[in-house]
Coordinates of C-alpha atoms in Angstrom, one line a residue:
M211 CA 10.7 -3.6 -3.8
L212 CA 10.8 -3.1 -8.1
N213 CA 7.6 -1.6 -9.2
I214 CA 5.2 -2.1 -11.8
Y215 CA 4.6 0.1 -15.1
I216 CA 1.0 -0.2 -16.1
A217 CA 1.3 0.8 -20.3
P218 CA -1.5 0.0 -23.2
S219 CA -0.8 -3.1 -24.7
A220 CA -0.2 -1.7 -28.5
H221 CA 3.1 -0.1 -28.7
A222 CA 3.6 0.7 -33.0
A223 CA 6.6 2.2 -32.6
D224 CA 8.6 -0.5 -31.4
G225 CA 10.5 -3.1 -32.9
P226 CA 9.1 -6.7 -34.2
N227 CA 8.1 -9.3 -31.3
L228 CA 11.3 -11.6 -31.1
I229 CA 9.4 -14.4 -29.3
N230 CA 8.5 -17.2 -31.1
N231 CA 4.4 -18.2 -29.7
P232 CA 4.3 -15.4 -27.7
S233 CA 0.5 -16.2 -26.4
F234 CA 0.8 -20.2 -26.1
E235 CA -1.4 -20.8 -28.9
T236 CA 1.0 -23.6 -30.8
V237 CA 0.6 -26.7 -28.4
T238 CA 3.1 -29.5 -29.1
A239 CA 1.6 -31.8 -26.3
P240 CA -1.0 -31.8 -23.6
G241 CA 0.2 -28.7 -21.5
Q242 CA 3.4 -28.0 -23.6
P243 CA 3.4 -24.8 -25.5
S244 CA 5.9 -24.8 -28.1
N245 CA 9.1 -22.4 -27.6
W246 CA 7.9 -22.6 -23.6
L247 CA 9.7 -24.3 -20.6
V248 CA 9.2 -24.1 -17.4
G249 CA 11.7 -24.0 -14.4
F250 CA 12.1 -24.1 -10.0
W251 CA 14.3 -24.5 -7.3
P252 CA 14.7 -25.7 -4.8
A253 CA 14.0 -29.0 -6.4
E254 CA 11.6 -30.0 -3.3
L255 CA 9.4 -26.9 -3.8
D256 CA 5.8 -27.7 -4.3
A257 CA 5.0 -25.8 -7.7
S258 CA 2.6 -26.9 -10.8
F259 CA 2.3 -25.5 -14.3
D260 CA -0.7 -25.9 -16.7
V261 CA -2.4 -24.2 -19.4
V262 CA -5.5 -22.1 -19.0
E263 CA -7.8 -19.8 -20.5
G264 CA -5.9 -16.6 -21.9
V265 CA -7.1 -12.9 -22.5
G266 CA -9.1 -13.6 -25.7
G267 CA -11.7 -16.3 -23.5
A268 CA -12.5 -19.6 -24.1
G269 CA -10.4 -20.4 -27.0
T270 CA -7.2 -18.9 -26.0
N271 CA -4.3 -20.0 -24.5
A272 CA -2.1 -18.7 -21.1
A273 CA 0.1 -20.2 -18.7
R274 CA -0.4 -20.7 -15.4
T275 CA 2.1 -21.7 -12.4
T276 CA 1.2 -22.4 -9.2
I277 CA 3.1 -22.9 -5.3
T278 CA 1.9 -24.8 -2.4
N279 CA 3.8 -25.2 1.0
Y280 CA 6.1 -22.5 0.0
G281 CA 9.3 -23.0 2.3
T282 CA 11.7 -20.2 3.2
Q283 CA 13.0 -19.8 -1.0
G284 CA 12.9 -20.5 -4.3
D285 CA 10.5 -19.8 -7.2
A286 CA 9.1 -20.7 -10.0
K287 CA 7.9 -19.3 -14.1
W288 CA 7.5 -20.3 -17.1
Y289 CA 9.9 -18.8 -19.8
F290 CA 10.7 -18.9 -23.3
T291 CA 13.0 -20.0 -25.1
D292 CA 16.4 -17.7 -25.7
V293 CA 15.6 -15.1 -28.1
P294 CA 19.0 -13.4 -29.8
V295 CA 19.6 -9.7 -28.8
E296 CA 22.2 -6.8 -29.4
P297 CA 24.6 -5.6 -27.1
E298 CA 24.1 -2.2 -25.6
T299 CA 20.4 -1.6 -27.1
Y300 CA 17.8 -0.7 -25.5
Y301 CA 14.3 -3.2 -25.2
V302 CA 10.9 -3.5 -24.6
F303 CA 9.4 -6.4 -22.3
R304 CA 5.6 -6.8 -21.9
N305 CA 3.2 -9.1 -20.9
Q306 CA -0.6 -9.4 -19.1
Y307 CA -1.0 -11.4 -15.9
K308 CA -3.2 -12.2 -13.3
S309 CA -2.1 -13.4 -9.5
D310 CA -3.3 -13.5 -5.8
A311 CA 0.9 -12.3 -5.5
T312 CA 3.0 -10.3 -5.5
T313 CA 5.5 -11.3 -8.3
R314 CA 8.6 -10.1 -10.1
V315 CA 10.5 -10.1 -13.4
F316 CA 14.3 -10.2 -14.5
V317 CA 15.7 -10.5 -17.6
R318 CA 18.2 -13.6 -18.0
Y319 CA 21.1 -12.6 -20.3
N320 CA 23.3 -15.3 -21.7
M321 CA 27.0 -13.8 -22.0
G322 CA 27.9 -16.6 -24.1
G323 CA 30.1 -20.0 -23.2
E324 CA 30.3 -23.6 -24.0
P325 CA 27.1 -25.1 -24.5
G326 CA 26.0 -26.5 -20.7
S327 CA 29.2 -24.0 -19.3
E328 CA 27.1 -20.5 -20.2
V329 CA 27.8 -17.5 -18.6
F330 CA 23.8 -15.7 -17.2
Q331 CA 23.3 -12.5 -16.0
H332 CA 19.9 -12.0 -14.3
L333 CA 18.6 -8.1 -14.0
P334 CA 15.5 -7.7 -12.2
I335 CA 13.5 -4.9 -14.1
A336 CA 9.9 -5.3 -12.8
Q337 CA 7.2 -6.3 -9.7
A338 CA 3.7 -6.8 -10.6
L339 CA 1.3 -6.0 -8.1
P340 CA -1.3 -9.0 -7.1
A341 CA -4.4 -8.6 -9.7
N342 CA -7.6 -10.6 -9.9
D343 CA -8.2 -9.4 -14.0
W344 CA -5.8 -9.4 -17.2
T345 CA -3.1 -6.3 -16.1
N346 CA -0.6 -5.2 -18.9
L347 CA 2.8 -4.3 -17.4
S348 CA 5.8 -2.7 -19.5
A349 CA 9.4 -2.8 -18.4
E350 CA 12.6 -1.7 -20.2
F351 CA 16.1 -2.5 -20.4
L352 CA 19.7 -1.6 -21.7
T353 CA 21.6 -4.8 -22.8
P354 CA 25.2 -5.5 -21.6
V355 CA 28.5 -5.5 -23.8
G356 CA 28.9 -8.8 -24.6
V357 CA 24.9 -10.4 -24.7
V358 CA 24.6 -13.0 -26.8
S359 CA 20.9 -14.0 -26.0
A360 CA 18.3 -13.1 -23.8
T361 CA 14.6 -14.6 -22.0
I362 CA 12.3 -13.6 -19.7
F363 CA 11.5 -15.2 -16.3
H364 CA 8.1 -13.6 -14.3
I365 CA 8.4 -15.3 -11.5
L366 CA 6.3 -16.5 -8.3
E367 CA 7.9 -16.8 -5.3
S368 CA 5.7 -16.9 -2.3
N369 CA 2.4 -19.5 -2.1
G370 CA -0.7 -18.8 -4.9
Y371 CA -0.7 -18.1 -9.0
L372 CA 0.7 -16.7 -11.4
T373 CA -1.2 -16.6 -15.1
V374 CA 0.8 -15.0 -18.0
D375 CA 0.1 -14.3 -21.2
D376 CA 0.5 -12.3 -24.7
Y377 CA 4.8 -12.0 -24.5
F378 CA 6.2 -9.1 -26.4
L379 CA 9.9 -8.5 -26.6
G380 CA 11.5 -5.8 -28.8
T381 CA 13.5 -3.1 -29.6
K382 CA 12.9 0.2 -28.3
D383 CA 13.1 2.8 -31.0
N384 CA 14.3 6.0 -30.9
P385 CA 14.5 6.2 -27.0
A386 CA 15.3 9.5 -25.1
V387 CA 18.7 9.8 -24.3
F388 CA 21.2 12.3 -23.4
E389 CA 23.2 14.7 -24.3
N390 CA 25.8 12.3 -23.0
G391 CA 26.4 9.6 -20.7
V392 CA 26.1 10.5 -16.5
V393 CA 26.9 8.6 -14.4
T394 CA 26.1 9.5 -10.2
L395 CA 27.5 8.2 -7.4
S396 CA 24.9 8.1 -4.6
F397 CA 25.2 6.7 -0.7
D398 CA 22.8 5.8 1.6
D399 CA 22.0 6.4 5.2
G400 CA 24.6 9.0 5.7
W401 CA 27.1 6.8 7.0
Q402 CA 30.5 7.5 9.0
S403 CA 32.8 5.4 6.7
V404 CA 31.8 7.6 3.8
Y405 CA 33.2 10.6 4.8
T406 CA 36.1 8.8 6.0
N407 CA 37.3 6.6 3.2
A408 CA 35.3 7.7 0.7
L409 CA 35.2 11.2 0.6
P410 CA 39.2 11.4 -0.1
I411 CA 38.8 8.9 -3.2
L412 CA 36.3 11.5 -4.4
N413 CA 38.0 14.6 -3.7
E414 CA 41.1 13.6 -5.2
K415 CA 39.0 13.4 -9.0
G416 CA 37.1 16.4 -8.2
Y417 CA 33.9 14.0 -7.9
K418 CA 30.5 15.2 -6.0
S419 CA 28.3 12.3 -4.9
T420 CA 24.6 12.4 -3.5
Q421 CA 24.2 11.8 0.3
F422 CA 20.8 10.2 1.2
I423 CA 20.5 11.2 4.6
I424 CA 17.8 9.4 7.8
T425 CA 17.6 12.7 9.4
D426 CA 16.7 11.2 13.6
V427 CA 20.2 9.5 13.3
I428 CA 22.1 12.9 12.1
Q429 CA 19.9 15.2 14.4
N430 CA 20.8 12.5 17.2
E431 CA 24.5 12.7 16.7
R432 CA 25.3 9.3 16.3
V433 CA 29.1 9.6 16.2
G434 CA 31.2 6.6 15.2
E435 CA 28.4 5.3 13.4
Y436 CA 27.2 8.4 11.0
M437 CA 28.1 11.3 9.8
T438 CA 28.2 14.7 12.2
T439 CA 26.1 17.4 11.0
A440 CA 29.6 19.6 10.6
E441 CA 30.7 17.2 8.5
L442 CA 27.8 16.9 6.4
Q443 CA 27.9 21.0 6.0
Q444 CA 31.4 20.5 5.3
L445 CA 30.2 18.1 1.9
Y446 CA 27.6 20.2 1.6
G447 CA 30.1 23.2 0.9
T448 CA 32.4 21.5 -1.0
G449 CA 29.7 20.6 -3.6
H450 CA 28.1 17.4 -3.0
D451 CA 24.2 16.6 -2.6
I452 CA 22.4 16.6 0.5
A453 CA 19.0 14.4 0.1
A454 CA 16.4 12.5 1.6
H455 CA 15.8 8.9 3.2
T456 CA 13.3 9.3 6.0
R457 CA 13.6 10.6 9.2
D458 CA 14.1 6.9 11.1
H459 CA 14.5 4.4 8.2
S460 CA 10.5 2.9 8.0
S461 CA 9.5 1.3 4.7
L462 CA 6.8 3.4 3.2
T463 CA 4.8 -0.1 2.3
L464 CA 4.3 -1.4 5.9
P465 CA 0.4 -2.0 5.5
Q466 CA 0.7 -0.1 8.9
L467 CA 2.3 3.2 7.9
N468 CA -1.0 5.3 7.4
E469 CA -1.0 8.7 5.3
A470 CA -0.2 10.9 8.1
E471 CA 2.8 8.9 9.2
M472 CA 4.2 8.2 5.6
K473 CA 4.2 12.4 5.0
N474 CA 6.0 12.4 8.4
Q475 CA 8.5 10.1 7.0
V476 CA 9.1 11.7 3.4
S477 CA 7.6 15.6 4.0
G478 CA 9.3 15.7 7.5
S479 CA 12.9 14.2 6.1
R480 CA 13.2 16.7 3.8
Y481 CA 11.7 19.9 6.2
D482 CA 14.5 18.7 8.7
L483 CA 17.2 18.8 6.2
L484 CA 15.9 22.3 4.7
T485 CA 14.9 24.2 8.1
R486 CA 17.1 22.3 11.0
L487 CA 20.1 21.5 9.2
G488 CA 19.9 23.8 6.6
F489 CA 20.5 21.9 3.4
K490 CA 18.9 23.5 0.6
P491 CA 16.9 22.1 -2.0
V492 CA 16.6 18.8 -1.4
D493 CA 15.2 17.8 -4.7
T494 CA 14.9 14.0 -4.3
F495 CA 14.9 11.3 -2.3
A496 CA 15.8 7.4 -2.0
Y497 CA 13.0 4.9 -0.6
T498 CA 14.5 2.5 2.0
Y499 CA 15.1 -0.6 1.2
G500 CA 14.0 0.5 -2.2
D501 CA 9.9 -0.2 -1.1
Y502 CA 8.0 1.9 -3.1
N503 CA 4.7 1.8 -3.9
E504 CA 1.7 4.7 -6.0
T505 CA 1.0 5.8 -2.6
A506 CA 4.8 6.7 -1.9
K507 CA 5.6 8.1 -5.3
T508 CA 2.9 10.1 -4.6
A509 CA 3.7 11.2 -0.8
V510 CA 7.6 11.8 -2.7
K511 CA 6.0 14.2 -5.1
D512 CA 3.5 16.1 -2.8
A513 CA 6.5 16.8 -0.5
G514 CA 8.0 18.9 -3.5
F515 CA 10.7 16.2 -4.7
L516 CA 11.6 16.3 -8.5
G517 CA 12.4 12.7 -8.3
A518 CA 13.4 9.7 -6.3
R519 CA 15.7 6.6 -6.4
T520 CA 14.9 3.1 -6.5
I521 CA 17.4 -0.1 -6.3
D522 CA 15.6 -1.1 -9.2
E523 CA 18.3 -2.1 -11.4
G524 CA 19.1 -0.5 -14.7
F525 CA 19.6 2.6 -16.4
N526 CA 17.6 6.0 -16.7
E527 CA 16.3 7.6 -20.0
L528 CA 15.4 11.4 -20.4
T529 CA 11.8 9.8 -20.1
T530 CA 12.2 7.6 -17.1
D531 CA 9.6 7.9 -14.5
P532 CA 11.3 10.5 -12.5
Y533 CA 9.9 9.1 -9.2
A534 CA 11.0 5.3 -9.8
L535 CA 14.9 6.1 -11.2
R536 CA 17.2 2.8 -11.2
S537 CA 20.4 2.0 -10.2
Y538 CA 22.7 -0.2 -10.0
S539 CA 23.7 -1.2 -6.1
I540 CA 27.4 -1.9 -5.1
L541 CA 27.4 -4.9 -2.5
K542 CA 30.5 -6.8 -1.0
G543 CA 28.3 -10.4 -0.9
G544 CA 27.7 -12.1 2.0
T545 CA 24.9 -14.0 4.1
T546 CA 22.1 -11.8 5.3
E547 CA 20.6 -12.1 8.9
L548 CA 17.9 -14.6 7.1
G549 CA 20.4 -16.5 5.9
A550 CA 20.2 -15.1 2.4
E551 CA 23.3 -15.5 0.1
V552 CA 23.6 -12.0 -1.4
P553 CA 26.3 -11.7 -4.1
A554 CA 29.1 -9.8 -4.7
T555 CA 29.6 -6.9 -7.3
T556 CA 32.3 -7.7 -9.7
I557 CA 34.4 -4.5 -11.2
E558 CA 33.8 -6.2 -14.6
S559 CA 30.2 -5.5 -14.3
V560 CA 30.7 -2.1 -13.4
R561 CA 33.2 -1.2 -15.6
N562 CA 31.0 -2.5 -18.1
A563 CA 27.8 -1.0 -16.5
I564 CA 29.9 2.6 -17.4
D565 CA 31.0 1.8 -20.8
N566 CA 27.1 1.0 -21.3
A567 CA 26.3 4.2 -20.1
I568 CA 28.7 6.4 -22.0
A569 CA 28.0 4.4 -25.4
N570 CA 24.0 4.7 -25.2
K571 CA 23.9 8.5 -23.9
A572 CA 22.1 7.2 -20.3
W573 CA 21.7 7.8 -17.0
L574 CA 23.8 5.4 -14.5
I575 CA 22.8 5.7 -10.4
F576 CA 25.4 3.5 -8.3
T577 CA 24.1 2.9 -5.0
L578 CA 26.3 2.6 -2.1
H579 CA 26.1 1.9 1.7
Q580 CA 29.1 2.0 4.1
V581 CA 32.7 2.5 2.5
D582 CA 34.7 -0.1 5.2
D583 CA 36.5 -3.2 5.2
N584 CA 34.4 -5.1 7.3
P585 CA 32.9 -8.1 5.8
A586 CA 29.7 -8.0 7.7
N587 CA 28.3 -4.7 6.1
I588 CA 27.6 -6.9 3.1
Y589 CA 26.4 -3.6 1.3
G590 CA 28.8 -1.5 0.6
A591 CA 32.0 -1.4 -1.2
T592 CA 35.5 -1.8 0.8
P593 CA 37.9 1.5 -0.1
E594 CA 40.1 -0.7 -3.0
F595 CA 36.3 -1.3 -4.9
F596 CA 35.4 1.8 -4.6
Q597 CA 38.8 3.4 -5.7
Q598 CA 38.4 1.4 -8.7
M599 CA 35.4 2.6 -9.7
V600 CA 37.0 6.3 -9.3
D601 CA 39.7 5.4 -11.5
Y602 CA 37.2 3.8 -14.2
L603 CA 35.4 6.7 -14.4
A604 CA 38.4 8.9 -15.0
E605 CA 39.7 6.5 -17.5
K606 CA 36.9 6.8 -19.6
Q607 CA 36.1 10.4 -18.8
A608 CA 32.4 9.7 -17.8
T609 CA 30.4 13.0 -16.4
V610 CA 29.5 12.5 -12.9
R611 CA 27.1 14.4 -11.9
T612 CA 24.8 14.6 -8.5
M613 CA 21.0 13.7 -8.4
S614 CA 20.4 17.3 -8.5
E615 CA 22.3 18.1 -11.1
T616 CA 20.5 15.6 -13.3
I617 CA 17.4 15.5 -12.5
S618 CA 17.0 19.0 -13.9
L619 CA 17.7 17.6 -16.9
L620 CA 14.5 15.2 -17.2
P621 CA 11.9 16.9 -19.6
G622 CA 8.7 18.3 -17.1
T623 CA 10.9 19.6 -14.2
A624 CA 9.1 22.6 -12.7
A625 CA 11.4 25.9 -12.9
K626 CA 13.4 27.3 -9.5
D627 CA 11.1 29.8 -8.2
T628 CA 11.9 31.9 -5.1
V629 CA 8.3 32.4 -4.2
A630 CA 6.9 30.1 -1.2
P631 CA 3.8 28.4 -1.3
V632 CA 1.1 29.0 1.2
I633 CA -1.1 26.6 3.6
A634 CA -5.2 27.2 3.9
S635 CA -5.9 28.0 7.6
M636 CA -6.9 25.5 10.0
A637 CA -10.0 25.6 12.0
D638 CA -9.8 24.1 15.5
I639 CA -10.4 20.8 16.3
F640 CA -12.7 20.0 19.6
V641 CA -12.9 16.0 20.0
P642 CA -14.8 14.3 23.3
A643 CA -12.3 12.1 24.9
Q644 CA -12.8 8.1 24.5
S645 CA -11.2 7.2 27.2
A646 CA -8.9 8.5 30.2
E647 CA -6.2 8.3 27.6
G648 CA -8.0 10.9 25.4
S649 CA -9.0 10.3 22.1
V650 CA -8.2 9.6 18.7
V651 CA -8.5 12.1 16.4
T652 CA -7.9 11.7 12.6
F653 CA -8.0 15.0 10.2
T654 CA -7.4 16.1 6.8
S655 CA -4.4 18.3 6.3
P656 CA -5.5 21.9 5.2
T657 CA -4.6 22.5 1.3
V658 CA -1.6 24.3 -0.1
S659 CA -1.3 26.4 -3.1
D660 CA 1.8 27.5 -5.2
T661 CA 2.9 29.2 -8.1
N662 CA 4.9 27.0 -9.7
D663 CA 4.4 23.1 -8.0
T664 CA 0.7 21.5 -8.3
G665 CA 0.1 19.2 -5.6
L666 CA 1.8 20.0 -3.0
S667 CA 0.4 18.8 0.5
A668 CA 1.1 19.8 4.0
F669 CA 2.2 17.4 6.6
C670 CA 1.6 18.5 10.2
M671 CA 2.8 17.1 13.6
T672 CA 3.0 18.0 17.3
D673 CA 6.4 19.0 19.2
T674 CA 6.0 15.3 20.6
G675 CA 5.5 13.1 17.0
L676 CA 1.5 13.3 17.4
V677 CA 0.0 13.0 13.8
S678 CA -3.6 12.1 12.3
G679 CA -4.4 9.2 13.6
S680 CA -2.8 9.6 16.8
T681 CA -4.6 9.2 20.0
F682 CA -4.1 12.9 21.9
P683 CA -4.2 13.5 25.2
M684 CA -7.4 15.3 27.3
G685 CA -6.7 19.1 27.2
N686 CA -5.7 21.5 24.5
T687 CA -2.2 20.3 22.1
Q688 CA -1.0 22.8 19.5
M689 CA -0.4 20.9 15.9
T690 CA 1.8 22.8 13.7
C691 CA 1.5 22.1 9.4
N692 CA 4.4 23.0 7.3
A693 CA 4.9 22.7 3.1
M694 CA 7.6 23.0 1.1
D695 CA 7.9 23.6 -3.0
S696 CA 10.3 21.7 -5.4
S697 CA 12.4 24.9 -5.1
G698 CA 13.0 24.2 -1.1
N699 CA 10.6 27.3 -0.7
L700 CA 9.2 26.7 2.3
A701 CA 5.4 27.7 3.4
T702 CA 4.4 30.0 6.9
P703 CA 3.8 27.4 9.0
V704 CA 0.1 26.8 10.3
S705 CA -1.4 26.0 13.8
F706 CA -4.0 24.6 15.0
A707 CA -5.4 23.5 18.0
I708 CA -6.9 20.1 19.0
N709 CA -9.3 19.9 22.1
V710 CA -10.1 16.4 23.9
T711 CA -12.8 17.3 26.3
D712 CA -14.5 15.1 28.7
P713 CA -18.3 15.6 28.3
L714 CA -19.6 13.6 31.3
A715 CA -20.1 14.9 34.5
P716 CA -18.7 13.3 37.7
V717 CA -21.1 10.5 39.4
V718 CA -21.5 11.2 43.3
T719 CA -22.6 7.3 44.6
L720 CA -23.1 7.1 48.6
S721 CA -21.9 3.9 49.9
T722 CA -24.2 3.8 52.9
T723 CA -27.1 5.1 54.1
T724 CA -28.4 6.5 57.9
S725 CA -31.2 8.2 59.8
P726 CA -29.4 10.3 62.0
T727 CA -30.7 11.4 65.1
K728 CA -27.7 14.4 65.7
L729 CA -25.9 15.8 63.5
Q730 CA -22.6 13.6 63.1
E731 CA -20.4 12.7 60.7
I732 CA -21.5 10.7 57.0
T733 CA -19.3 8.7 55.1
F734 CA -19.8 8.3 52.0
T735 CA -17.9 8.3 48.0
F736 CA -18.5 9.6 44.5
S737 CA -17.1 8.6 41.3

């Protein structure tokens, strides 16, 4: 999932607006703004398009898309006619929107060709969350080598409506670039095939990677499928970067994931790598499935991470949000379990991305998963393809760095220190039982102070995985809280007890009554 970036509506430093009739005010026919087109697929999609009241109120225009009876695939959108763009140039896109659905934004590149036979590339650049009121959206992108023109698709791909207005597309003046282009090779999950097939290729060139690890599968030693602890320690000992990817690969945007459970996934995975597996500093994170929102970003920052990688496609500048770093996914291509077709990454697109990063002094992060010849593993690369990637990096003498090495170059990154954070003490909690199973107990984690990092938070859980919001059994349950700063310094754990008590005395109920005339036994029951 991609993410929205909210920005002011006016940016005087950007170049002139390339879009003709950007606010839909010029209408050549009823419901048809000049310079604007509509598109949808598949042909049977129940989509409608109309011109409605705009941002400025009565007398101004906006464009609305509506979908009813959405099936399993497709989208609908308004889009402006292509405008010429320069290759290897940073551009800024902005608009305002209202919608009752989550929507996405793509830039469509025209890479040339005869009319009717043009070659198009589609790049996702933003996601917009539902908004009842007019909301600003902004995204930046770096155009590829060979591009001729471009347009923007702000698409609706579910039942609902999307209303858009006030479009802007222009060059970004004075982008904040790195001293040199940087390339990072990142791998998600900790697959065994990376150790077996990718590591020898990396070692041949002396390149170091970043491994985003699901800590539960490593600690459970799922040998043959995922790397072992010993193999990860070998990677770590030779300069590879070990980073976090949650404990069990849960999405951080699931509605049922409460704050305590999110801390368990985010802070817990970092804690596992720092303490149970012995890696340090573990300062970057990768969002599972690419799913993230502001709540997830806050959880990552509060856990002491310096940054996080998404699967939003694009390059990174010095001013890119460190908790929403863009990347390029490497895919074998194929059909997913849900029947969706995933296109394969071409080596030409990889080479173009590397050339772009070098020419424009940008940070390019590649995201890979398995490296094997199994066609069923569509989210990854074959060893042959990965060899071609690495060979081209060497041919171009590209600077290859890990996530940790590069994140430290971003402005505002906290300086490293050796002082551990401090967790405030926590009083024991006493609650009455709600049932024979115990009681649901919700509490606020203790505060954390640190000399270098602000906003750190503690994550608290029991040895059996209970967190705030869980059902605690009768009796005394020990809860332990941990915290880490961005340098990997661990706080002294703080413990407290959660006591679930039964406040009700037992009730005796006689099942019969009798008037004995002599000493005899009386049978009764009680509860």
